[in-house]
């Protein structure tokens, strides 16, 4: 079986150290040659724009874009450890200013994806459980059946919101001339949904007043989180209607969750 | 074998062929002939071993029953007995290929069923090889997962009192897409697994939940359902744990395991809630 390897074209190089050939990516222009502190042009729609002082690792991330279908081009966005994710989740619940600093270096997509998935499951499961409790209170011998359409609705609403709204804001911010990073927006909106997970646990209690209080609290916390972080990202005053509309949208999502799943 | 040739052979070729035929008909371990093409396992770098007790891979040559897509173009110089030939290393070059195309259907089905059972025993039941996840599913297949997913979907659909087809669709979609997404999740976190092996494993770990769903379909009491589903859920998670946790960096173990538990918990909830 060893014979196969001697027919490779580099077999004559065995034992010698091959010369390092500096590879220049021709498409990125002249700024490519100095790796240290220049902005690298984003390689595509979901490209990662490093902040003003990029670390060495982020240069690698931007240069490793191999296209939309290659898995390795998405790996930099999942480069987080358990404690990092837990830390970000905790700081998303308290709408203080620290979250932006935490994701400054490396926004991750792990949080948004799995927080959204958990929220879908929670809404579908607990929404059904809520209707079960209400049905048992009103007619103890009535029959209740599991409504599968809750799963479909939850999936469409949560994933649609988490994907489409940050993308829309990305395009709007670009239109207004502000430099926005799509992955950061996705990350931030994804983590903002975390508050609804414990809220949906409380929403099971079959008391209308209690449910409204809970959802107003959760909606306010989440909207305030989005507002603060968006303000940090934009830093401009004439995008105020944009930021306010983000706040309103988040609150609308909270109301929709209450009205559709828990009433 | 020379009777099938119409071209008269050079006398030296004839003696060569005779010599080779003698070697083939002799016992395997004395063969010194190098294979013309080394038999390459059809899957990604994992040699196939058919016995339920995993042997070190290179001791045992895969019997003729293993599916070889490597069909040599060399015509049969020696008529090897079909199906039971233990022609060793050089079967691809000299003998006829193992006859999985012309064997009876029952043989094929029996072979696949045996593989499913052996994989199941390795993955879901306690056995001494659990600590080494790479050995656990050397001989992965996707028939087992397919059966379990469809069975689970059908059971849930049968138990549902309304929207039966939607229940089946949701269950199937969650399980199938979930397995793929979970595997991608591990790969994105920088873990080292083989894509189809992981799909196979996640499918086999559904077996306890499938049993739980069957019991819940036959049993109506909610308390019993909750107890049964909790036990089978714990069993499924226990089965999937060593493989998933060994695949990633220890600091990201929870990140890789949480989605697996999420999927199994959502299926368990589905089983309880469907009535």
XYZ file of C-alpha atoms in Angstrom:
538
model
C 0.000 0.000 0.000
C 2.968 2.243 0.424
C 3.688 2.210 -3.277
C 0.795 4.527 -3.866
C 2.442 7.366 -2.058
C 5.595 7.420 -4.109
C 3.651 8.334 -7.156
C 2.476 11.584 -5.674
C 4.062 14.610 -7.287
C 5.589 15.814 -4.048
C 7.333 12.624 -3.220
C 10.597 14.109 -4.303
C 10.198 16.624 -1.526
C 10.315 13.994 1.176
C 12.717 15.100 3.801
C 12.895 18.667 2.611
C 11.018 21.590 4.012
C 8.846 23.126 1.330
C 9.190 26.849 0.800
C 6.482 28.994 2.277
C 4.623 30.705 -0.473
C 2.873 33.841 0.604
C -0.621 33.610 -0.731
C -2.300 36.808 -1.645
C -6.020 36.761 -2.056
C -6.440 38.822 -5.163
C -10.054 39.706 -4.635
C -9.661 41.677 -1.461
C -7.436 44.367 -2.823
C -4.337 46.002 -1.545
C -5.301 46.035 2.097
C -4.826 42.325 2.320
C -1.082 42.398 2.537
C -0.887 44.018 5.977
C -2.653 41.728 8.367
C -2.492 43.799 11.473
C -5.047 46.522 11.844
C -6.889 47.133 8.617
C -10.495 46.365 8.028
C -10.938 43.320 5.874
C -13.657 43.523 3.350
C -16.467 41.228 4.360
C -16.508 38.145 2.211
C -20.228 38.019 1.736
C -23.613 38.776 3.090
C -23.061 37.162 6.439
C -19.484 38.274 6.577
C -17.833 39.222 9.762
C -16.529 42.756 9.965
C -13.943 42.962 12.694
C -14.172 45.982 14.953
C -11.635 48.762 14.779
C -8.894 46.860 16.570
C -9.175 43.302 15.471
C -7.405 40.538 17.265
C -5.291 38.162 15.286
C -7.869 35.433 15.413
C -10.512 37.513 13.728
C -8.334 38.094 10.724
C -8.270 34.399 10.373
C -12.012 34.255 10.654
C -12.592 36.740 7.904
C -10.095 35.048 5.642
C -11.509 31.589 6.125
C -14.738 32.222 4.330
C -15.145 29.335 1.974
C -18.581 30.026 0.683
C -22.045 29.480 1.985
C -22.041 25.726 1.712
C -18.840 24.935 3.503
C -19.239 24.214 7.175
C -15.854 25.545 8.135
C -16.787 29.068 7.166
C -19.381 29.150 9.943
C -17.169 27.673 12.634
C -15.847 31.025 13.899
C -19.345 31.970 14.938
C -19.651 28.938 17.173
C -16.343 29.384 18.865
C -17.693 29.687 22.390
C -17.417 27.704 25.568
C -20.128 26.826 28.026
C -19.203 29.506 30.532
C -19.133 32.179 27.853
C -22.636 31.302 26.728
C -23.967 31.202 30.273
C -22.347 34.548 30.975
C -23.986 36.126 27.950
C -27.356 34.676 28.845
C -27.185 36.080 32.349
C -26.232 39.505 31.110
C -29.129 39.445 28.686
C -31.623 39.165 31.495
C -30.399 42.315 33.188
C -30.743 45.007 30.545
C -27.590 46.801 31.425
C -24.889 47.943 29.128
C -22.468 45.091 29.546
C -23.774 42.829 26.832
C -22.300 44.805 23.960
C -18.889 44.606 25.460
C -19.236 40.914 25.920
C -19.949 40.203 22.318
C -17.575 42.802 20.978
C -14.821 40.356 20.260
C -16.814 37.462 18.972
C -20.536 37.430 18.438
C -21.738 33.873 18.437
C -24.622 32.234 16.695
C -24.927 29.301 19.063
C -26.960 31.322 21.553
C -29.542 32.666 19.116
C -30.107 29.301 17.423
C -30.655 27.275 20.559
C -32.450 29.949 22.533
C -34.922 30.204 19.656
C -35.291 26.422 19.500
C -35.873 26.222 23.246
C -38.407 29.015 23.042
C -40.301 27.211 20.283
C -40.494 24.088 22.386
C -41.513 26.020 25.485
C -44.241 27.952 23.739
C -45.708 24.890 22.075
C -45.523 22.680 25.146
C -46.540 25.175 27.801
C -49.148 26.798 25.605
C -50.850 23.465 25.287
C -50.447 22.784 28.969
C -51.999 26.163 29.701
C -55.072 25.392 27.646
C -55.252 22.000 29.344
C -55.318 23.615 32.772
C -57.944 26.128 31.741
C -60.076 23.390 30.211
C -59.838 21.299 33.326
C -60.860 24.208 35.491
C -63.885 25.121 33.461
C -65.162 21.639 32.622
C -63.447 18.961 34.664
C -64.663 16.087 32.547
C -64.246 17.697 29.206
C -61.776 16.331 26.753
C -58.746 18.220 25.652
C -56.546 17.447 22.747
C -53.053 18.473 21.970
C -53.008 21.178 19.359
C -50.128 20.458 17.049
C -50.500 23.704 15.181
C -48.937 25.426 18.186
C -45.645 23.851 17.172
C -45.912 25.156 13.634
C -46.917 28.625 14.720
C -44.238 28.834 17.389
C -41.537 27.724 14.979
C -42.566 30.135 12.247
C -43.001 33.115 14.530
C -39.896 32.697 16.654
C -37.469 31.687 13.930
C -38.948 34.160 11.492
C -38.614 36.955 13.984
C -35.107 36.010 15.014
C -33.887 35.820 11.426
C -35.865 38.472 9.602
C -35.934 41.384 12.036
C -32.157 41.700 12.523
C -31.660 41.300 8.782
C -34.185 44.051 8.102
C -32.477 46.319 10.597
C -29.127 45.530 9.061
C -30.307 46.694 5.680
C -31.986 49.755 7.143
C -28.869 50.728 9.060
C -26.728 50.271 5.983
C -29.178 52.442 4.105
C -28.745 55.170 6.675
C -25.001 54.945 6.261
C -24.216 53.417 9.622
C -21.818 50.543 9.760
C -23.675 47.549 11.071
C -22.579 43.985 11.550
C -25.212 41.441 10.685
C -23.864 38.726 12.929
C -23.821 41.070 15.912
C -27.430 41.997 15.283
C -28.451 38.354 15.024
C -26.562 37.571 18.192
C -28.100 40.401 20.126
C -31.671 39.730 19.037
C -31.262 36.048 19.716
C -30.129 36.590 23.266
C -32.920 39.103 23.812
C -35.408 36.263 23.359
C -34.075 34.442 26.372
C -36.282 36.357 28.810
C -39.366 34.770 27.316
C -38.276 31.289 28.346
C -38.720 31.735 32.105
C -41.659 34.026 31.370
C -43.446 31.236 29.523
C -43.000 29.045 32.580
C -44.885 31.603 34.616
C -47.493 32.122 31.931
C -48.846 28.633 32.543
C -50.615 29.792 35.676
C -54.237 30.027 34.583
C -54.908 33.488 35.907
C -55.500 36.219 33.359
C -54.230 39.104 35.495
C -51.082 37.254 36.443
C -50.392 36.380 32.828
C -50.725 39.950 31.689
C -48.412 41.175 34.426
C -45.794 38.606 33.537
C -45.871 39.305 29.851
C -45.697 43.051 30.335
C -42.683 42.639 32.578
C -40.929 40.263 30.203
C -41.757 42.347 27.181
C -40.459 45.483 28.811
C -37.222 43.850 29.889
C -36.611 42.412 26.457
C -37.490 45.607 24.615
C -35.295 47.672 26.876
C -32.429 45.270 26.238
C -32.867 45.598 22.497
C -33.150 49.349 22.737
C -29.990 49.786 24.782
C -27.891 47.540 22.626
C -29.161 48.980 19.402
C -28.414 52.450 20.655
C -24.853 51.359 21.346
C -24.532 49.863 17.893
C -25.866 52.852 16.053
C -24.537 55.786 18.119
C -26.381 58.181 15.926
C -29.200 60.471 16.839
C -31.155 60.576 13.621
C -31.887 56.885 13.742
C -34.072 57.351 16.768
C -37.266 56.247 14.994
C -35.442 53.092 13.959
C -34.425 52.244 17.466
C -37.826 53.008 18.854
C -39.427 50.811 16.229
C -37.172 47.956 17.351
C -38.449 48.423 20.858
C -42.046 48.448 19.698
C -41.523 45.315 17.605
C -40.108 43.406 20.528
C -43.026 44.400 22.686
C -45.393 43.365 19.911
C -43.773 39.957 19.892
C -44.350 39.657 23.615
C -48.007 40.554 23.208
C -48.408 38.087 20.374
C -46.931 35.330 22.506
C -49.401 36.045 25.241
C -52.430 36.386 23.008
C -51.794 33.417 20.761
C -50.352 30.860 23.105
C -51.632 31.690 26.516
C -55.186 32.899 26.443
C -11.481 -21.802 -15.327
C -9.562 -22.342 -18.488
C -12.631 -23.890 -20.015
C -14.272 -20.490 -20.148
C -11.477 -19.014 -22.181
C -11.586 -19.143 -25.921
C -8.219 -17.587 -26.394
C -5.491 -20.185 -26.189
C -3.113 -19.284 -23.438
C 0.584 -19.116 -23.604
C 1.942 -22.126 -21.727
C 3.677 -19.933 -19.202
C 0.420 -18.081 -18.531
C -1.340 -21.346 -18.047
C 1.118 -22.413 -15.409
C 0.806 -19.043 -13.741
C -2.930 -19.348 -13.636
C -2.687 -22.830 -12.271
C -0.355 -21.658 -9.602
C -2.644 -18.861 -8.630
C -5.601 -21.152 -8.611
C -3.773 -23.463 -6.261
C -3.045 -20.589 -3.979
C -6.634 -19.527 -3.983
C -7.889 -22.959 -3.233
C -5.373 -23.384 -0.487
C -6.002 -21.920 2.897
C -6.176 -18.217 3.194
C -3.445 -17.472 5.644
C -0.739 -18.869 3.432
C -1.392 -16.526 0.563
C 1.555 -14.424 -0.349
C 0.090 -12.868 -3.423
C -0.280 -9.131 -3.167
C -3.733 -7.888 -4.050
C -4.047 -6.115 -7.332
C -6.167 -3.542 -5.614
C -6.380 -3.504 -1.851
C -9.960 -3.966 -0.746
C -11.012 -0.565 0.409
C -13.802 -0.297 2.909
C -16.745 1.458 1.344
C -17.149 3.939 4.173
C -15.085 6.693 5.554
C -11.976 5.124 6.983
C -13.768 2.740 9.274
C -13.218 -0.902 8.532
C -16.289 -3.020 8.651
C -16.543 -5.793 11.108
C -19.614 -7.881 11.138
C -19.492 -9.658 14.435
C -21.349 -8.124 17.363
C -18.245 -8.436 19.460
C -15.919 -5.985 17.820
C -12.620 -7.567 16.928
C -9.558 -5.566 16.112
C -10.374 -4.583 12.613
C -7.627 -6.126 10.554
C -7.728 -9.608 11.894
C -10.866 -10.708 10.234
C -11.509 -10.310 6.607
C -15.065 -9.214 5.913
C -17.029 -12.169 4.722
C -18.670 -12.182 1.395
C -21.845 -10.828 2.887
C -20.433 -7.346 3.400
C -21.610 -4.966 0.714
C -18.696 -4.239 -1.612
C -19.331 -1.538 -4.122
C -15.802 -2.196 -5.328
C -16.570 -4.545 -8.138
C -13.473 -5.297 -10.070
C -13.594 -5.341 -13.774
C -11.384 -8.348 -13.976
C -13.456 -11.247 -15.232
C -13.644 -14.310 -13.109
C -10.539 -16.309 -13.596
C -11.563 -18.769 -10.982
C -15.157 -19.584 -10.352
C -15.421 -18.873 -6.707
C -18.291 -20.515 -4.897
C -20.956 -17.930 -4.447
C -21.985 -16.615 -1.105
C -19.753 -18.555 1.182
C -16.344 -17.899 -0.258
C -13.689 -17.066 2.230
C -11.293 -16.018 -0.453
C -9.037 -13.724 1.390
C -7.313 -10.598 0.470
C -7.302 -10.988 -3.236
C -10.907 -11.777 -3.798
C -11.411 -8.545 -5.652
C -8.719 -9.268 -8.098
C -8.965 -12.941 -8.724
C -12.282 -14.384 -7.600
C -15.780 -13.417 -8.549
C -17.201 -10.642 -6.352
C -19.280 -11.751 -3.377
C -22.757 -12.246 -4.670
C -24.994 -9.856 -2.846
C -26.963 -9.091 -5.962
C -28.101 -12.607 -6.611
C -28.570 -13.807 -3.096
C -32.069 -14.429 -1.851
C -33.929 -11.421 -0.488
C -34.334 -13.116 2.842
C -30.574 -13.259 3.189
C -30.279 -9.540 2.616
C -33.050 -8.758 5.042
C -31.624 -11.116 7.620
C -28.226 -9.516 7.315
C -29.616 -6.021 7.747
C -31.734 -7.085 10.677
C -28.722 -8.680 12.322
C -26.821 -5.475 11.878
C -29.618 -3.424 13.349
C -29.803 -5.700 16.360
C -26.071 -5.632 16.912
C -25.917 -1.855 16.646
C -28.815 -1.581 19.026
C -27.108 -3.781 21.556
C -23.984 -1.685 21.322
C -25.633 1.665 21.646
C -28.610 1.310 23.891
C -27.734 -1.494 26.253
C -24.895 -1.569 28.731
C -21.868 -3.205 27.274
C -18.148 -3.000 27.992
C -17.415 -0.962 24.874
C -19.463 2.077 25.748
C -16.491 4.108 26.857
C -14.989 4.010 23.424
C -17.499 5.823 21.292
C -15.630 5.260 18.089
C -16.069 1.540 18.383
C -19.659 1.757 19.369
C -21.000 2.231 15.889
C -18.259 1.110 13.574
C -20.779 -0.571 11.391
C -23.326 2.176 11.374
C -26.356 1.966 9.216
C -29.361 4.162 8.640
C -32.033 1.474 8.451
C -32.364 1.240 12.208
C -32.855 4.966 12.724
C -35.295 5.068 9.855
C -37.406 2.292 11.349
C -37.429 3.891 14.759
C -38.329 7.337 13.490
C -41.140 6.039 11.332
C -42.359 3.781 14.114
C -42.380 6.645 16.571
C -44.208 8.878 14.115
C -46.787 6.221 13.399
C -47.337 5.496 17.080
C -47.839 9.147 17.882
C -50.108 9.582 14.935
C -52.144 6.566 15.995
C -52.482 7.906 19.524
C -53.617 11.332 18.431
C -57.308 11.932 18.287
C -57.206 14.789 15.825
C -54.927 16.014 13.045
C -53.234 12.656 12.772
C -51.280 13.384 9.640
C -50.010 16.653 11.009
C -48.809 14.897 14.147
C -46.876 12.386 12.072
C -45.389 15.148 9.956
C -44.291 17.164 12.951
C -42.792 14.153 14.713
C -40.927 12.984 11.645
C -39.658 16.472 10.847
C -38.470 17.102 14.381
C -36.639 13.816 14.598
C -35.069 13.762 11.172
C -34.166 17.419 10.916
C -33.222 17.396 14.578
C -30.676 14.637 14.099
C -29.074 16.499 11.211
C -29.030 19.795 13.070
C -27.575 18.194 16.183
C -24.772 16.677 14.153
C -24.081 20.000 12.494
C -24.071 21.615 15.899
C -21.306 19.327 17.100
C -19.316 19.907 13.939
C -19.682 23.657 14.255
C -18.528 23.567 17.856
C -15.312 22.088 16.620
C -16.086 18.532 17.531
C -14.886 15.438 15.765
C -17.570 13.102 14.618
C -18.490 11.445 11.409
C -21.704 12.825 10.049
C -23.570 9.629 9.254
C -22.276 7.812 12.267
C -23.747 10.514 14.447
C -27.064 10.431 12.592
C -27.112 6.707 13.074
C -26.391 6.976 16.771
C -29.008 9.603 17.438
C -31.522 7.444 15.626
C -30.662 4.346 17.609
C -30.998 6.252 20.866
C -34.644 6.788 19.975
C -35.351 3.142 20.618
C -36.294 3.594 24.306
C -38.605 6.470 23.441
C -40.229 4.347 20.756
C -40.937 1.669 23.340
C -42.283 4.341 25.658
C -44.574 5.632 22.944
C -45.877 2.144 22.310
C -46.640 1.620 25.992
C -48.314 5.016 26.222
C -50.470 4.219 23.248
C -51.776 1.119 24.949
C -52.085 2.672 28.360
C -54.377 5.544 29.153
C -53.525 6.694 32.651
C -51.587 9.941 32.709
C -49.508 9.121 35.761
C -48.319 5.856 34.304
C -47.554 7.604 31.059
C -45.453 10.194 32.806
C -43.520 7.562 34.729
C -42.883 5.375 31.697
C -41.844 8.293 29.514
C -39.533 9.657 32.188
C -37.782 6.315 32.487
C -37.362 5.910 28.752
C -36.252 9.521 28.380
C -33.538 8.974 30.975
C -32.525 5.804 29.177
C -32.246 7.599 25.824
C -30.194 10.406 27.278
C -27.920 7.913 29.020
C -27.412 6.120 25.723
C -26.509 9.253 23.810
C -24.328 10.815 26.485
C -20.923 9.118 26.043
C -20.850 9.552 22.323
C -21.781 13.205 22.282
C -19.634 14.213 25.205
C -16.574 12.525 23.802
C -16.936 14.273 20.491
C -16.227 17.820 21.631
C -13.801 19.750 23.743
C -14.643 19.193 27.451
C -15.327 22.873 27.971
C -18.077 22.706 25.397
C -19.574 19.446 26.504
C -22.720 21.067 27.846
C -23.139 23.046 24.651
C -23.119 19.862 22.617
C -25.300 17.846 24.997
C -28.003 20.402 25.721
C -29.586 20.297 22.241
C -29.671 16.505 22.353
C -31.526 16.592 25.642
C -33.793 19.319 24.304
C -34.806 17.178 21.364
C -35.441 14.082 23.460
C -37.363 16.063 26.060
C -39.554 17.626 23.407
C -40.272 14.188 21.930
C -41.048 12.880 25.411
C -43.421 15.742 26.042
C -45.060 15.067 22.734
C -45.575 11.438 23.707
C -47.166 12.346 27.019
C -49.355 15.071 25.622
C -50.733 13.147 22.688
C -53.756 11.236 23.809
